[in-house]
Coordinates of N, CA and C in Angstrom, one line a residue:
X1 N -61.8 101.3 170.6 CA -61.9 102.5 169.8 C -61.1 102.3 168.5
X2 N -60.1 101.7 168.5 CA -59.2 101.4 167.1 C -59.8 100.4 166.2
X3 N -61.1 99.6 166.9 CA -61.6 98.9 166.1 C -62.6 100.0 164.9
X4 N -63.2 100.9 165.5 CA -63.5 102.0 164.8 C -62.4 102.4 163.6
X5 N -61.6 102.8 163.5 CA -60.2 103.3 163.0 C -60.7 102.8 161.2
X6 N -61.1 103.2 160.1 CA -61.0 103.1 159.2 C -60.1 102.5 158.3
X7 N -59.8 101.5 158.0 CA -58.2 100.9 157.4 C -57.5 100.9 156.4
X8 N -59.1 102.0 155.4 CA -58.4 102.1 154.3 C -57.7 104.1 154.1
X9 N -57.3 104.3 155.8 CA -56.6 105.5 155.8 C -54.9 105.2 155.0
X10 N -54.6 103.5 155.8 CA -53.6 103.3 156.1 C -52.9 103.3 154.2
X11 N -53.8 102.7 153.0 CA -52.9 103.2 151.6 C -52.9 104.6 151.3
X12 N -54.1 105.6 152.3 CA -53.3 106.7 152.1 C -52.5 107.6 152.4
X13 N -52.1 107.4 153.5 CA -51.0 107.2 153.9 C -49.7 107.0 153.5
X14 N -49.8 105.7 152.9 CA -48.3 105.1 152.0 C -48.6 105.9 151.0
X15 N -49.3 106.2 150.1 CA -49.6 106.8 148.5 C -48.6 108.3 148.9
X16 N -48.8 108.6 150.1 CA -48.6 110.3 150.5 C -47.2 110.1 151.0
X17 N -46.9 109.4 151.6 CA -45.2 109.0 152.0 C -44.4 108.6 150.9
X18 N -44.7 107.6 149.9 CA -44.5 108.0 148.3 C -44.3 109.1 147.7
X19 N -45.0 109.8 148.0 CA -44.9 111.5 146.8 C -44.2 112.0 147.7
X20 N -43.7 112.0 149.1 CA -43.1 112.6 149.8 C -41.4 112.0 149.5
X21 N -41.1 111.2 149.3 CA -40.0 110.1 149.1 C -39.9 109.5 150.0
X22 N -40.5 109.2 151.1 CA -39.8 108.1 151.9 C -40.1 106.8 151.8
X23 N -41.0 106.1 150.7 CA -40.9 105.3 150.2 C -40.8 105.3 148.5
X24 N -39.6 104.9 148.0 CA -39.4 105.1 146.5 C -38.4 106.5 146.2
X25 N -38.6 107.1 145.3 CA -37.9 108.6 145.5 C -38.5 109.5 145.4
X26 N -40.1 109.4 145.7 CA -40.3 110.6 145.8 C -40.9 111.5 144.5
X27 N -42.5 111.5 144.7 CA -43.4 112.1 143.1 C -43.5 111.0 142.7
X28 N -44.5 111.0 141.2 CA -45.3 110.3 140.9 C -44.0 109.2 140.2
X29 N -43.0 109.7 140.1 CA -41.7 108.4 139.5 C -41.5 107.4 140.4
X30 N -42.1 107.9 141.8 CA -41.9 106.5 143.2 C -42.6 105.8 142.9
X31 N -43.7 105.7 142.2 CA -44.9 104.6 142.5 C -44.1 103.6 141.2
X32 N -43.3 103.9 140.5 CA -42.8 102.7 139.5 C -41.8 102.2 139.8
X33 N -41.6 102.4 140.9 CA -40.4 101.2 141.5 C -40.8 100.0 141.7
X34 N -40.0 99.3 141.1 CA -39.8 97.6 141.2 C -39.8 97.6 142.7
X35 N -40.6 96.8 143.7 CA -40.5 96.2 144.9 C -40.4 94.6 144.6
X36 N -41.1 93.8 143.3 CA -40.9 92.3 143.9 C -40.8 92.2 142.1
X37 N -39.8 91.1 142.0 CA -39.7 90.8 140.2 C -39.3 88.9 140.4
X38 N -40.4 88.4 140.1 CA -40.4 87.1 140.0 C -40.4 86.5 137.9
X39 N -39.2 85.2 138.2 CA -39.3 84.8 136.9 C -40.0 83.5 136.7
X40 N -41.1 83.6 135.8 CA -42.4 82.6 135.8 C -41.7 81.4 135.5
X41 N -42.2 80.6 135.4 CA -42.1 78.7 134.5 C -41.9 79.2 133.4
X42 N -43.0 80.1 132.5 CA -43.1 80.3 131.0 C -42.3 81.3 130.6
X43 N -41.4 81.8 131.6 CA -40.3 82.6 130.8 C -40.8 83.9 131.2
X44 N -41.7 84.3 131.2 CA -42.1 85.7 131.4 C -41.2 86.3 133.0
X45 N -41.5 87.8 132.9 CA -41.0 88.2 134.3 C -41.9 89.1 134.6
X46 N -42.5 88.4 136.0 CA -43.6 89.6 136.7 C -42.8 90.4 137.5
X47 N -43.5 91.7 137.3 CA -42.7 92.8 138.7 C -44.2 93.0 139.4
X48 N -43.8 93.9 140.3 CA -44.7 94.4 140.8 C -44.0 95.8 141.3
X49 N -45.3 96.6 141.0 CA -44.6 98.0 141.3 C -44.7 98.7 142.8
X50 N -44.2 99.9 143.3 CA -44.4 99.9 144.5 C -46.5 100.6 144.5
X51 N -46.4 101.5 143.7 CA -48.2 101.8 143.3 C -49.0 100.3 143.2
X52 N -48.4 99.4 142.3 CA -49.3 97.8 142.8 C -49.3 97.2 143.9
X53 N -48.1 97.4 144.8 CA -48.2 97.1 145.9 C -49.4 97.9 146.7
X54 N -49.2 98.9 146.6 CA -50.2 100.3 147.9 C -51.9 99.3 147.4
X55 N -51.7 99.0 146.0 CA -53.7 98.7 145.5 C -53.9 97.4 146.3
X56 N -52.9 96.6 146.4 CA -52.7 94.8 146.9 C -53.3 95.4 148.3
X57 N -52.0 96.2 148.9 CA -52.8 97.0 150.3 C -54.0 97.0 150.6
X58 N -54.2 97.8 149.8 CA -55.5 98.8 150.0 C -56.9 97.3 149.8
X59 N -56.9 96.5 148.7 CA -57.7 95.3 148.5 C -57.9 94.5 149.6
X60 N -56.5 94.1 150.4 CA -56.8 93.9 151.6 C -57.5 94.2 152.8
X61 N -57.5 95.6 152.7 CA -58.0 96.6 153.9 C -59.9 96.5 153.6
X62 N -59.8 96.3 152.0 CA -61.0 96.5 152.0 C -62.1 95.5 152.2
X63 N -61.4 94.2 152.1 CA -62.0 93.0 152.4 C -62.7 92.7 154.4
X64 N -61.0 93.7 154.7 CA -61.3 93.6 155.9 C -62.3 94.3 157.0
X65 N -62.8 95.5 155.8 CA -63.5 96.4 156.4 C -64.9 96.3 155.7
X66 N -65.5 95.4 154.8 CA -66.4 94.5 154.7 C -66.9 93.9 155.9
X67 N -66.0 92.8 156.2 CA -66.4 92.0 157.3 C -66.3 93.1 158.9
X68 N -66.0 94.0 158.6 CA -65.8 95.0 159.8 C -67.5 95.5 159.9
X69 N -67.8 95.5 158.7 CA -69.2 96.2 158.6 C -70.2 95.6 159.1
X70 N -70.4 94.0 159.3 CA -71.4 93.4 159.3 C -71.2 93.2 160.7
X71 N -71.0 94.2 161.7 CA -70.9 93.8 163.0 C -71.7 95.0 163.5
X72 N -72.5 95.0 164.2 CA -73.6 95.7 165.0 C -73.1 96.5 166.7
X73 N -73.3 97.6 166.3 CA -72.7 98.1 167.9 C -72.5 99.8 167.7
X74 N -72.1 100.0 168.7 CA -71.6 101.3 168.8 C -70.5 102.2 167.8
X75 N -69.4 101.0 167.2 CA -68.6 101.5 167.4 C -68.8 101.6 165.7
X76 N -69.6 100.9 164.8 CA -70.1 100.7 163.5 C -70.3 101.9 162.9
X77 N -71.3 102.9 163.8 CA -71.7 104.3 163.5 C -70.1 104.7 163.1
X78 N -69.7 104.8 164.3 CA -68.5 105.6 164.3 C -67.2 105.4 162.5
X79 N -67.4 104.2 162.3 CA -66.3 103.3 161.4 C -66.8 103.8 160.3
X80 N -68.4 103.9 160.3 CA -68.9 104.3 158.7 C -68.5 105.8 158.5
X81 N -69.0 106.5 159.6 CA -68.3 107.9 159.1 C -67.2 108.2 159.3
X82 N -66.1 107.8 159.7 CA -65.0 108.3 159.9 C -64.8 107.7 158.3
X83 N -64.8 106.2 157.6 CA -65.0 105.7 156.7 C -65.2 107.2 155.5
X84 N -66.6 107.3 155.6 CA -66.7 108.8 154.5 C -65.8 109.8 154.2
X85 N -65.3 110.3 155.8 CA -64.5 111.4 155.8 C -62.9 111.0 155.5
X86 N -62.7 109.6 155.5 CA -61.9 109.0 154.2 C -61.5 109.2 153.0
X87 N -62.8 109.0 153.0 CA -63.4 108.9 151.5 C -63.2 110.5 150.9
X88 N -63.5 111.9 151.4 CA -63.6 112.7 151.2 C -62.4 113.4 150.9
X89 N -61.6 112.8 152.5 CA -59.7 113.1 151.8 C -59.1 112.7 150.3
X90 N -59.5 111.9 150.4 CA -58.9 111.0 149.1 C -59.4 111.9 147.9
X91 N -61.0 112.4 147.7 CA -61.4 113.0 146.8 C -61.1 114.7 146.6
X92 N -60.9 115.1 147.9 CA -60.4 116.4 148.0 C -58.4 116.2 147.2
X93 N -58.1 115.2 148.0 CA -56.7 115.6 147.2 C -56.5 115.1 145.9
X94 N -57.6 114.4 145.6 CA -57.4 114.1 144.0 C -57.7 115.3 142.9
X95 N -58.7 116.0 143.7 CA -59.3 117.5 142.7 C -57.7 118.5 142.9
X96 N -57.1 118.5 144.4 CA -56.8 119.4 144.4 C -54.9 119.7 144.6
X97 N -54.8 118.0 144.6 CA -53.3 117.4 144.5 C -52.4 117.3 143.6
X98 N -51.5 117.9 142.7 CA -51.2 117.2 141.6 C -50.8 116.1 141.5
X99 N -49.8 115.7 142.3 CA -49.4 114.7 142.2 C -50.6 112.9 142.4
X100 N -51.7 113.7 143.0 CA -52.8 112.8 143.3 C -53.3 112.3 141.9
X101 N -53.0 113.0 141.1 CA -53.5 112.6 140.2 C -53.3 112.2 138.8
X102 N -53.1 110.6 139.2 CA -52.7 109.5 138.9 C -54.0 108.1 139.0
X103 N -53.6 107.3 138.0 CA -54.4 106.2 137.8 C -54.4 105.8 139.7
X104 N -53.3 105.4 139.7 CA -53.2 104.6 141.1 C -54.2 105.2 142.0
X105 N -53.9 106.1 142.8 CA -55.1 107.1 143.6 C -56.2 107.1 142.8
X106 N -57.1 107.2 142.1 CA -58.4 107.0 141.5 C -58.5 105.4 142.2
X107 N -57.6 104.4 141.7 CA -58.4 103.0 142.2 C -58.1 103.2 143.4
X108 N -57.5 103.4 144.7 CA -57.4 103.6 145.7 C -58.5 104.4 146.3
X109 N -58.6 105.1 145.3 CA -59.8 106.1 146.2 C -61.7 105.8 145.7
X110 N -61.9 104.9 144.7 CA -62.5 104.1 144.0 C -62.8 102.9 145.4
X111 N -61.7 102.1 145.6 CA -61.7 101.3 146.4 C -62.0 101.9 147.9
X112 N -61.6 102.9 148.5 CA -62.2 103.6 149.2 C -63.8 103.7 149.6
X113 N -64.4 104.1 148.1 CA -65.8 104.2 147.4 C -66.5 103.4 147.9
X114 N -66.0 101.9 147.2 CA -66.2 100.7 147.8 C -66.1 100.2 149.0
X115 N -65.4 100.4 149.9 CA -65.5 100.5 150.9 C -67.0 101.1 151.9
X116 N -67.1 102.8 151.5 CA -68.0 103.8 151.9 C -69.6 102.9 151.6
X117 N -69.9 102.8 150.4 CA -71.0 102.2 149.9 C -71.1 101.0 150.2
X118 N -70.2 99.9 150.5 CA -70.0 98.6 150.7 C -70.5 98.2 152.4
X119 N -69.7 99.5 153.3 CA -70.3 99.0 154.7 C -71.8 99.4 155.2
X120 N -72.1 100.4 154.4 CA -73.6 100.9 154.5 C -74.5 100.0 153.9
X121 N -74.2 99.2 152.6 CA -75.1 97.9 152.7 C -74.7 96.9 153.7
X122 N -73.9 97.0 154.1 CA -74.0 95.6 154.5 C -74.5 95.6 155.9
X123 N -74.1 96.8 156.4 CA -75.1 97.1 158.2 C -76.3 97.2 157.9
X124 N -76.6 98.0 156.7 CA -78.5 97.6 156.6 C -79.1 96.5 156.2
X125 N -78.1 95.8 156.0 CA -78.7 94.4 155.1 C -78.5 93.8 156.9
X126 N -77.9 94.0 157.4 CA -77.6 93.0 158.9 C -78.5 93.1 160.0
X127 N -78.5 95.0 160.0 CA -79.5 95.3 160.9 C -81.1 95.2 160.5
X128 N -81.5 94.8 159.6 CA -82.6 94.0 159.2 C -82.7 92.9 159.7
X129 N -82.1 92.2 159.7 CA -82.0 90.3 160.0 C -82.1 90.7 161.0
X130 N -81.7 91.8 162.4 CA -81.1 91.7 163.5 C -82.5 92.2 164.3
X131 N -83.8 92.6 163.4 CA -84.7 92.8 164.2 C -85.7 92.0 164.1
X132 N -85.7 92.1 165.6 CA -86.5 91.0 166.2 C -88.2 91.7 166.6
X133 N -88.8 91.0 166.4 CA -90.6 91.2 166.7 C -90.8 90.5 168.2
X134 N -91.3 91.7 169.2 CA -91.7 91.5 170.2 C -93.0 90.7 170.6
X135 N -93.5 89.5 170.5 CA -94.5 88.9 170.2 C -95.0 88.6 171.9

């Protein structure tokens, strides 16, 4: 059943413990905290913010929930719609969140999108190949 479990709940989640402060301090000023600051060969210095961290997240989740898609079964139904109703949180708190509404959360919840639209092709594109003619 946790294979069901939608994965891209899990950056919203962090996005929402962020505005709450328990990661960063709390409101839309937490997502610009420095988590990682590397100094290049060419002199430059990359940071990374804790909001680029949650998208790195979330890119992850979504690669994984791609390949989650193209798997045929019971539990698929289940993953796409809970998937939506994902999808729906994210868009509800974006209309109706202030603090949601931020660049960050649009790609999060974009990527979400992608997610939604991404596993429904890809179970139709599979469950095609998957049917067989009774000859």
């Amino acid at each position: 059943m946790l294979a069901a479990l939608p994965l891209m709940i899990i950056p919203f989640i962090l996005y929402n413990l962020a505005m709450l402060g328990i990661l960063g301090g709390g409101g839309v000023a937490s997502l610009g905290t420095v988590i990682s600051s590397l100094q290049m060969l060419s002199g430059a210095v990359w940071t990374m913010t804790l909001g680029d961290g949650i998208i790195v997240v979330s890119l992850v989740f979504l690669f994984v929930e791609i390949l989650k898609a193209s798997r045929n079964g019971r539990g698929s139904l289940i993953n796409h719609m809970l998937s939506m109703l994902v999808f729906i949180a994210y868009l509800v708190e974006f209309l109706l969140v202030r603090d949601a509404a931020t660049q960050i959360f649009f790609i999060l919840m974009t990527i979400t999108f992608v997610d939604v639209i991404g596993g429904f092709a890809v179970a139709i594109r599979s469950a095609g190949r998957d049917v067989s003619i009774g000859l």
